[in-house]
mmCIF file of C-alpha atoms in Angstrom:
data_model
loop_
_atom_site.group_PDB
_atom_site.id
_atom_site.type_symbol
_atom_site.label_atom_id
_atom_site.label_comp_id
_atom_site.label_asym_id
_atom_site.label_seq_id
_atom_site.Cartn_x
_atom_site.Cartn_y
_atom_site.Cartn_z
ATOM 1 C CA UNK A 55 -10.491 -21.455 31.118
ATOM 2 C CA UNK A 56 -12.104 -17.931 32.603
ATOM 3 C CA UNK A 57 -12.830 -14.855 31.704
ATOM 4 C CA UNK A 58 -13.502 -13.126 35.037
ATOM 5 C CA UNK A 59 -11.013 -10.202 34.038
ATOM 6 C CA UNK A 60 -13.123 -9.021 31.652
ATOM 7 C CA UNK A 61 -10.472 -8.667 28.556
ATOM 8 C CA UNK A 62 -11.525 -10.256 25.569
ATOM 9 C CA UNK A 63 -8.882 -12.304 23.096
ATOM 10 C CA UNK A 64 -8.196 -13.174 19.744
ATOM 11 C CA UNK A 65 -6.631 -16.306 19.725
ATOM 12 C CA UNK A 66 -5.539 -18.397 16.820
ATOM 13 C CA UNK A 67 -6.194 -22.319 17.100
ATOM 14 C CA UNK A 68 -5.190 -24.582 14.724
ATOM 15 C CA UNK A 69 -4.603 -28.496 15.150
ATOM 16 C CA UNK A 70 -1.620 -30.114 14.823
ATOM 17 C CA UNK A 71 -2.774 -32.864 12.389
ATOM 18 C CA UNK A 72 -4.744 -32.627 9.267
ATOM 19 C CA UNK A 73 -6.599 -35.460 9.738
ATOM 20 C CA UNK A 74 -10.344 -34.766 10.187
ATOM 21 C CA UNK A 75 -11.103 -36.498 12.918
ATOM 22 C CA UNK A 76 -7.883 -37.077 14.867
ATOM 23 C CA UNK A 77 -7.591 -36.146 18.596
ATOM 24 C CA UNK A 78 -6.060 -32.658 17.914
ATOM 25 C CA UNK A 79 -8.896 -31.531 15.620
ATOM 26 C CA UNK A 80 -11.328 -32.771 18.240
ATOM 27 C CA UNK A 81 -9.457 -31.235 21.380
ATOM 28 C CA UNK A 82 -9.313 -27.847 19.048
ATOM 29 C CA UNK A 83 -13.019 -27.722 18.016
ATOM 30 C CA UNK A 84 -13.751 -27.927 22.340
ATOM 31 C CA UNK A 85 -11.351 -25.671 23.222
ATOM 32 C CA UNK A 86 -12.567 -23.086 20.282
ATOM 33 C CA UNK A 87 -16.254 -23.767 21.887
ATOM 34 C CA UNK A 88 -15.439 -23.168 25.144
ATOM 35 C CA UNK A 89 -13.281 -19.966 24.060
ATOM 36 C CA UNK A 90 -16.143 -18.771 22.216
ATOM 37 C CA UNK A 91 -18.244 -19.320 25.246
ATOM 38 C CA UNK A 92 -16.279 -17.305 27.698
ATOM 39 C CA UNK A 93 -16.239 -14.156 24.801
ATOM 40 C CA UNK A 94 -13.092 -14.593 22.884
ATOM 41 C CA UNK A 95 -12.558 -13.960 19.360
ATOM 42 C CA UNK A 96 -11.746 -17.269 18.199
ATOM 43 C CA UNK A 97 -9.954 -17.730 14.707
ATOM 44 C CA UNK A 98 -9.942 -21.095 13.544
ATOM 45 C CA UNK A 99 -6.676 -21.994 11.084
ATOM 46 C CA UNK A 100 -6.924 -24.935 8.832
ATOM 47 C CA UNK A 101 -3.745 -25.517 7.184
ATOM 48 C CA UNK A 102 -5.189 -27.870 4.701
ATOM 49 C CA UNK A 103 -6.445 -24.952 2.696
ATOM 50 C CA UNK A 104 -2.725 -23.916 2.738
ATOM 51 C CA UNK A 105 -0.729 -24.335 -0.919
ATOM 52 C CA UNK A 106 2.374 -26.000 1.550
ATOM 53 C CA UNK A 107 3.464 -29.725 1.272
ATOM 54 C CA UNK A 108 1.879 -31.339 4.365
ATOM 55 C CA UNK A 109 1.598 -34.494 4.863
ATOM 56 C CA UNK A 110 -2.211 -35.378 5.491
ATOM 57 C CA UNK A 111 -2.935 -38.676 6.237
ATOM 58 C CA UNK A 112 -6.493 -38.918 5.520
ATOM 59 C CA UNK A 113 -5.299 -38.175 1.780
ATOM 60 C CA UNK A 114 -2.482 -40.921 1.877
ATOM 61 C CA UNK A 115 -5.057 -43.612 2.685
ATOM 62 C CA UNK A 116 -7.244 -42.737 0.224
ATOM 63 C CA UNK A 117 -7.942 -43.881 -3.255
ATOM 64 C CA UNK A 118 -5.592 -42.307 -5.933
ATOM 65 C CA UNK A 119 -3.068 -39.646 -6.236
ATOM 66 C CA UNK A 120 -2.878 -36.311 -4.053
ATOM 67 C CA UNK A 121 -4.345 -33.824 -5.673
ATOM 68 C CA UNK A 122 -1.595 -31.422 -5.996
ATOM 69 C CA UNK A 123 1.517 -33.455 -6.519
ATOM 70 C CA UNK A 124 3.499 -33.032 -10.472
ATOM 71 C CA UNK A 125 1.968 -36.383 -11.306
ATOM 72 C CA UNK A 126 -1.077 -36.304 -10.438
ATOM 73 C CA UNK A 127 -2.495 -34.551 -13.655
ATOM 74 C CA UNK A 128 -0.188 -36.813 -15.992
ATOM 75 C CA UNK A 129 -1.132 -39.753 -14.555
ATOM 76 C CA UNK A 130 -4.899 -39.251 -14.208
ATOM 77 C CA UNK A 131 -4.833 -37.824 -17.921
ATOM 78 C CA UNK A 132 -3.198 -41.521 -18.958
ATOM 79 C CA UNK A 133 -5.617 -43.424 -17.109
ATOM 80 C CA UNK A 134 -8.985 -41.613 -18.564
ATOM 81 C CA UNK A 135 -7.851 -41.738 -22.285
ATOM 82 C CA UNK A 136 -10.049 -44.309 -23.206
ATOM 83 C CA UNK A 137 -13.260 -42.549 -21.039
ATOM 84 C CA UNK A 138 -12.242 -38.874 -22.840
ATOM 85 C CA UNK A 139 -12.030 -40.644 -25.954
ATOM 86 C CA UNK A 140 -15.673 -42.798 -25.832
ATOM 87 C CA UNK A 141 -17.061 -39.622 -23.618
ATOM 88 C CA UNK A 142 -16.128 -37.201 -26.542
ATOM 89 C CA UNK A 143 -17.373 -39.505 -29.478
ATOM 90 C CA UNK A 144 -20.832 -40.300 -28.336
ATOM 91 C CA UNK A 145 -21.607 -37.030 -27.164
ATOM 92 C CA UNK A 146 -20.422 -35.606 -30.518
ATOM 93 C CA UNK A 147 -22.738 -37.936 -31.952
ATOM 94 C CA UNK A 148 -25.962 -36.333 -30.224
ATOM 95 C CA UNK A 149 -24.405 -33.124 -31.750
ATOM 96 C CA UNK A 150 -23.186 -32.000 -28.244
ATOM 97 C CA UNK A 151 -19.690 -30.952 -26.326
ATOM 98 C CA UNK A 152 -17.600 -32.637 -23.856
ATOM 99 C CA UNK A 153 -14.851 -31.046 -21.701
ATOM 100 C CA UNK A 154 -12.736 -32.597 -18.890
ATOM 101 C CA UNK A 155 -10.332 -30.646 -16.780
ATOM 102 C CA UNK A 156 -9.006 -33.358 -14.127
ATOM 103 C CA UNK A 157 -12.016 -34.370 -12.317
ATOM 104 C CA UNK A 158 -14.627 -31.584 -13.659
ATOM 105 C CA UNK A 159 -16.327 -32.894 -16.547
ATOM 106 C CA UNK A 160 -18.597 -30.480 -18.362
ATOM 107 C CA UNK A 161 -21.521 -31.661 -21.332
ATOM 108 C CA UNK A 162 -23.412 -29.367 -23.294
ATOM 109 C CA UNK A 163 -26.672 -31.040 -25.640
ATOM 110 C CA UNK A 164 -29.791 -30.485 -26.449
ATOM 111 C CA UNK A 165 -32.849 -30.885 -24.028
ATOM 112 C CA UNK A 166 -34.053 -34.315 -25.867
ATOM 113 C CA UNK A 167 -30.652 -35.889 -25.554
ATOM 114 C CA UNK A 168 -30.023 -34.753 -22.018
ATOM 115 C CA UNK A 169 -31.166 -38.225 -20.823
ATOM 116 C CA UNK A 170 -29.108 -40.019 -23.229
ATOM 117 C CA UNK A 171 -26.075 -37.915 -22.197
ATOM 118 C CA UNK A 172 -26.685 -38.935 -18.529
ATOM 119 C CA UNK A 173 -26.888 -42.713 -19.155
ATOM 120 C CA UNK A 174 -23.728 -42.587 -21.286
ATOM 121 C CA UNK A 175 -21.650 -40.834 -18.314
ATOM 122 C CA UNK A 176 -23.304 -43.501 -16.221
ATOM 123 C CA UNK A 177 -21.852 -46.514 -17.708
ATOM 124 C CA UNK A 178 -18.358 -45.180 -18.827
ATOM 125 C CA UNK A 179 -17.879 -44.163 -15.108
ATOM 126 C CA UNK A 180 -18.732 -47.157 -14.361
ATOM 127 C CA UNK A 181 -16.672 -49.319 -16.938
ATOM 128 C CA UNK A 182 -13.600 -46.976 -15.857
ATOM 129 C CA UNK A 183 -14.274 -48.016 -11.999
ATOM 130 C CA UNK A 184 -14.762 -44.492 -10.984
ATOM 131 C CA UNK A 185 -17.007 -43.232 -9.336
ATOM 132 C CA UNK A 186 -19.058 -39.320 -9.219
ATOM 133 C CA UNK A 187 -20.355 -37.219 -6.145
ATOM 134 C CA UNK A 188 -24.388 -36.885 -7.666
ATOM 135 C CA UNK A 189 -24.449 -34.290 -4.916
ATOM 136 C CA UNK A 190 -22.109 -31.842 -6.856
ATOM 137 C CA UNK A 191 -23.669 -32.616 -10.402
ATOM 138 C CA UNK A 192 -25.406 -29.260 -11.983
ATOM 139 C CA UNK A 193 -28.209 -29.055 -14.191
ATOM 140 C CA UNK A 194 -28.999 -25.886 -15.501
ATOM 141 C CA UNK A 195 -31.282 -25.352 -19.249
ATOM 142 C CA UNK A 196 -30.648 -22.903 -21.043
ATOM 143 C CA UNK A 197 -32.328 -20.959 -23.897
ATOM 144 C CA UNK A 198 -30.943 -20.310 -27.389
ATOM 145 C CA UNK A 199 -29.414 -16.840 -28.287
ATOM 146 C CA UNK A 200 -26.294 -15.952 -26.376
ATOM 147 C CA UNK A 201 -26.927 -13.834 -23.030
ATOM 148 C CA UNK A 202 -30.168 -15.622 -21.981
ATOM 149 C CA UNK A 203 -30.310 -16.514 -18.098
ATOM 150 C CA UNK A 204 -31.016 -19.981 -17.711
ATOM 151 C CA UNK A 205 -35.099 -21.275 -17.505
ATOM 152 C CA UNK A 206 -36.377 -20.833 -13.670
ATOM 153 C CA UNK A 207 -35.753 -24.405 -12.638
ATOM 154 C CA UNK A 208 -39.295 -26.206 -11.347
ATOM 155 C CA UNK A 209 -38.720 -27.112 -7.171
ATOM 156 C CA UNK A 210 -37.169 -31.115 -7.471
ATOM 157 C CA UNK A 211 -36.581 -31.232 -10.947
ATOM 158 C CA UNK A 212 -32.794 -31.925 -10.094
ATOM 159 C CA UNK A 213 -32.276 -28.620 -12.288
ATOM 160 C CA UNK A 214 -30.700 -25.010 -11.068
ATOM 161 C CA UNK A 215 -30.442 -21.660 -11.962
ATOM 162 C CA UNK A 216 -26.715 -21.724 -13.089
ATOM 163 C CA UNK A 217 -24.175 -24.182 -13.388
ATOM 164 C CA UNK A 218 -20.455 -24.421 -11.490
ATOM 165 C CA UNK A 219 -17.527 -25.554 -13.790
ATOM 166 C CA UNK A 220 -13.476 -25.022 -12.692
ATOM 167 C CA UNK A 221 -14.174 -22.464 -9.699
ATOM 168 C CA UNK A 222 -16.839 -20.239 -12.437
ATOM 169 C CA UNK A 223 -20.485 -20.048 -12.144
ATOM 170 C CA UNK A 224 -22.377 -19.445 -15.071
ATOM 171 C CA UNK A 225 -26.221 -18.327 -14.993
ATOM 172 C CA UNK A 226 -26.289 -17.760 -18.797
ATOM 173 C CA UNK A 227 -25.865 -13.741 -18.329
ATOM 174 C CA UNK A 228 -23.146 -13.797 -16.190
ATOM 175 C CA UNK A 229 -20.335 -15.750 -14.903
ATOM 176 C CA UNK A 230 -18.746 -15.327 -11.588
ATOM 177 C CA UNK A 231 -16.270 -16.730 -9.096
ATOM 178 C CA UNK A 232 -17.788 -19.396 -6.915
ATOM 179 C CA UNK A 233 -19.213 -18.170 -3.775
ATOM 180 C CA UNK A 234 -16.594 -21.159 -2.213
ATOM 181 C CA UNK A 235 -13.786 -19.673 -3.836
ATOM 182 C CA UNK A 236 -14.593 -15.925 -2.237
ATOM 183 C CA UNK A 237 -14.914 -17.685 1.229
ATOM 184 C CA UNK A 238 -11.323 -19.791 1.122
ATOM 185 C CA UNK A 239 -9.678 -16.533 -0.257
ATOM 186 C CA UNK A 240 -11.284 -14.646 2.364
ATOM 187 C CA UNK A 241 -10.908 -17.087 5.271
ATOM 188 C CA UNK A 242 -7.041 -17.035 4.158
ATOM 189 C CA UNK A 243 -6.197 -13.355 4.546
ATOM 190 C CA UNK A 244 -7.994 -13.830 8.159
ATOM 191 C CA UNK A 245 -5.878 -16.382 8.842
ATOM 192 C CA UNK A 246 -2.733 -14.632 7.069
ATOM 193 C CA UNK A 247 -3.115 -11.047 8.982
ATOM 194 C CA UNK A 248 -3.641 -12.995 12.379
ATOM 195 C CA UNK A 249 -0.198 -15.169 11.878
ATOM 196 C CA UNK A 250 1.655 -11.827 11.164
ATOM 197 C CA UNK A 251 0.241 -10.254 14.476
ATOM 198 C CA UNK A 252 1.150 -13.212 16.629
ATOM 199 C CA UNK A 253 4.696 -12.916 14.775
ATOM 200 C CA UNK A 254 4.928 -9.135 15.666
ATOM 201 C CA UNK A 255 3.783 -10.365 19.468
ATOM 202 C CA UNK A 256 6.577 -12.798 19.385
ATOM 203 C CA UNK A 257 9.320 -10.019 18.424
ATOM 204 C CA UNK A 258 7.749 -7.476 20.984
ATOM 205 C CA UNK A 259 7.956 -9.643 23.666
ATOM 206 C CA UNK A 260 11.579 -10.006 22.990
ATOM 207 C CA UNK A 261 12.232 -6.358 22.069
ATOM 208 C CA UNK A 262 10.327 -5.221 25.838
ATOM 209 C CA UNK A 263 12.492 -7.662 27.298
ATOM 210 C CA UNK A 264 15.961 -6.081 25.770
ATOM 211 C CA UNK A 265 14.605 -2.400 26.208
ATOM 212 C CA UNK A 266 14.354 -2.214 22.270
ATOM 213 C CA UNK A 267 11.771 -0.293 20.358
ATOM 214 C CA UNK A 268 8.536 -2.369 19.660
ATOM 215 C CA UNK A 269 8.506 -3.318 15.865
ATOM 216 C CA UNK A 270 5.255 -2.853 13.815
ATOM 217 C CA UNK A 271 3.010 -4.802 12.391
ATOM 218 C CA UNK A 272 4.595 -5.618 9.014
ATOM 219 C CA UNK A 273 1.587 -5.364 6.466
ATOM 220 C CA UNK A 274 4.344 -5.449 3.309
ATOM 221 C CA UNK A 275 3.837 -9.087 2.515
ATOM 222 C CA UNK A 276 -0.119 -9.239 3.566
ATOM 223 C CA UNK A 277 -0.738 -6.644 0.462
ATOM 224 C CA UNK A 278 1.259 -8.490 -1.343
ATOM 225 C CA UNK A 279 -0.563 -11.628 -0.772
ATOM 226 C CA UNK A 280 -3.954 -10.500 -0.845
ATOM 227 C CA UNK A 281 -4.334 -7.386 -2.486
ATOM 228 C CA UNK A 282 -4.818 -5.532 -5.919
ATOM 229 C CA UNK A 283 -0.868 -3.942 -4.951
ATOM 230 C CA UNK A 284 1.149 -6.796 -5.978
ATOM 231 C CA UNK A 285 0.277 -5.584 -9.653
ATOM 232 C CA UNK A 286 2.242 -2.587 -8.349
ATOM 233 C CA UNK A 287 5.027 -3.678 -6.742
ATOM 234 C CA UNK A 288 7.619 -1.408 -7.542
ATOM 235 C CA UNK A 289 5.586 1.307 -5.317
ATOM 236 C CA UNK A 290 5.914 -1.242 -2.452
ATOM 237 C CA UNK A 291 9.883 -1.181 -0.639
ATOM 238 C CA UNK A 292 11.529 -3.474 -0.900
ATOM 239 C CA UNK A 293 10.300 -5.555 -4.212
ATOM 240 C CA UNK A 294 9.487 -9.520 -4.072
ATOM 241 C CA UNK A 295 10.859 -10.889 -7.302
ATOM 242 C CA UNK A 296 8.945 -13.830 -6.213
ATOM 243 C CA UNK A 297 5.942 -12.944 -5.846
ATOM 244 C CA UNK A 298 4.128 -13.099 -9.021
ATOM 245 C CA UNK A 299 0.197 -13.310 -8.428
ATOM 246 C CA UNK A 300 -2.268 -13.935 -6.240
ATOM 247 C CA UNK A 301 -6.166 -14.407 -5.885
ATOM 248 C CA UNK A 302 -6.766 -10.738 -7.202
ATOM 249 C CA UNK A 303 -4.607 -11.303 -10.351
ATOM 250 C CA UNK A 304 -6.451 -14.529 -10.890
ATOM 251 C CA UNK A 305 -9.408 -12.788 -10.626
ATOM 252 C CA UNK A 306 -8.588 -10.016 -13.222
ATOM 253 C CA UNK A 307 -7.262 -11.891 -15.435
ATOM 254 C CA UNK A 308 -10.498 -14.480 -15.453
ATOM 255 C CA UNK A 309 -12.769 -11.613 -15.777
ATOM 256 C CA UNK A 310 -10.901 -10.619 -18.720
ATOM 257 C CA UNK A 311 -10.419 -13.342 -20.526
ATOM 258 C CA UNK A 312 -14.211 -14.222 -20.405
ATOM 259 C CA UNK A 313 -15.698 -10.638 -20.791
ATOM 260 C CA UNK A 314 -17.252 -10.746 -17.361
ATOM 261 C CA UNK A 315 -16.399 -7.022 -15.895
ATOM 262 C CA UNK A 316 -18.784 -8.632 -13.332
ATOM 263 C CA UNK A 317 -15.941 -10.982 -11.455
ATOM 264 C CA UNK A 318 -14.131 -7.473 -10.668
ATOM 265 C CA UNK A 319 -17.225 -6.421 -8.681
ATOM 266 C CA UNK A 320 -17.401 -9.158 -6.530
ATOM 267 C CA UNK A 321 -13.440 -8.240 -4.915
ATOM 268 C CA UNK A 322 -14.013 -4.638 -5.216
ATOM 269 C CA UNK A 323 -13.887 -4.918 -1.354
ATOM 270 C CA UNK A 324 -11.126 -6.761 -0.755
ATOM 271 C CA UNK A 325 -8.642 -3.881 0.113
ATOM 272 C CA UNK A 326 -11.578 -2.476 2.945
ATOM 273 C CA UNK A 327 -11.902 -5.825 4.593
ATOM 274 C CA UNK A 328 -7.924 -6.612 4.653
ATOM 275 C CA UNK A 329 -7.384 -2.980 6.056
ATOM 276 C CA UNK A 330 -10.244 -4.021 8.899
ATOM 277 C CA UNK A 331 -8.706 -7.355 9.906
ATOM 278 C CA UNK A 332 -5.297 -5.131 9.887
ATOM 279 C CA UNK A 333 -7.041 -2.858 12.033
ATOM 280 C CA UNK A 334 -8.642 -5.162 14.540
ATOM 281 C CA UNK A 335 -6.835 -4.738 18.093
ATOM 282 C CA UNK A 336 -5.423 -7.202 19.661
ATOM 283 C CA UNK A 337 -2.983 -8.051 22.440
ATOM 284 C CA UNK A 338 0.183 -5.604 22.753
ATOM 285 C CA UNK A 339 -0.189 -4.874 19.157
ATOM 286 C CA UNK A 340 1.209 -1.569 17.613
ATOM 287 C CA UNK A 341 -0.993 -1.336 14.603
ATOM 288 C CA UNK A 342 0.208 -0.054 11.511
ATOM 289 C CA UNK A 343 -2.403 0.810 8.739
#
């Protein structure tokens, strides 16, 4: 692979398996190095971050259900009953709260029963033959009075400035979309506006080749999909009954339901970056804004 002409490309590399370390994801992760290397815009696709029914076999082999499947949530619900129901007794007990939401589990007590709390979680993981990732457990301390930031954790005290709990942050004055969530949402509408401009390449190729007019890049369904206009569809032609919400919705509705005007902020740029990935050039495009 050279570059001696000079031109530089965007090319979009994805692997045909899902599996982490299968031969396709290691032939794609050279070939993206080596693109990178000779200047090319590389844009990496991985379709496991993709809400579409592929079949990944790491996932299969694992322990449990797919995340993701109708089941899954009825199942897993039937199988903690008895850790929800021990969980949420004992930590009532200490005068605290317990939530569960599939596999996020979130207690709130006191400072001088936080130890207690810990040990009970312990064991009833451990009697339920589960197991927890200690590497994604928050501890966050927070004073009383509603509105307080959290206490300025000491360095190694296993303790942070805010904790994470179903895609939220919360620092004790504000609450805000994971920094994750931003990225994946992001990395999406990369991927997204690069699959429509190979798909208009496709057609052009075809249209040059029958003396036709060269279609545009269709940008209908990326504002749809990843902008604030799907709340205003009617002023878009040719209206998707189907399409009924999207990150930016989820987003607006979170930061009303919890009173955190805050959430809105951090998208506020959404519609400049998707009209700068729309506007990148790239090969025999015909851009349309």
């Amino acid at each position: 692979m050279g570059n001696t002409g000079g031109n530089k490309m965007r090319i979009l590399v994805f692997a045909a398996s899902l599996r982490k370390n299968s031969i396709n994801a290691v032939l794609v992760n050279i070939a993206s190095s080596i693109a990178k290397q000779q200047g090319h815009d590389i844009e990496l696709v991985d379709f496991s971050e993709f809400d579409v029914p592929i079949y990944n076999g790491d996932v299969e082999e694992g322990k449990g259900i797919p995340q993701g499947s109708p089941i899954s949530a009825l199942l897993s619900n039937i199988y903690m009953l008895d850790f929800d129901e021990r969980l949420n007794t004992e930590i009532s007990r200490l005068g605290g709260h317990y939530r569960r939401y599939c596999d996020d589990i979130m207690i709130v007590v006191s400072p001088e029963h936080q130890q207690t709390a810990e040990d009970l979680v312990s064991v009833t993981v451990g009697t339920a033959m589960l197991t927890f990732n200690s590497d994604k457990t928050d501890r966050a301390a927070y004073p009383e009075g509603k509105g307080q930031p959290a206490t300025t954790p000491a360095p190694g005290s296993g303790f942070s400035d805010r904790i994470q709990y179903l895609g939220f942050t919360y620092s004790g004055a504000q609450i805000l979309i994971r920094p994750g969530s931003l990225g994946r949402y992001y990395g999406k509408m990369r991927a997204g506006v690069s699959l429509a401009k190979q798909t208009q390449r496709k057609h052009n190729k075809r249209e040059q080749a029958n003396g036709l007019p060269e279609t545009l890049l269709r940008t209908r369904k990326l504002k749809i999909l990843y902008s604030y206009l799907i709340n205003r569809r009617t002023r878009l032609p040719g209206r998707d009954q189907k399409a009924q919400g999207n990150f930016l919705t989820y987003a607006y509705k979170a930061a009303k339901k919890l009173g955190a005007p805050e959430m809105k902020r951090q998208v506020r740029n959404h519609w400049k970056k998707l009209q700068e990935e729309i506007r990148k050039p790239s090969h025999r495009q015909i851009r349309k804004a």
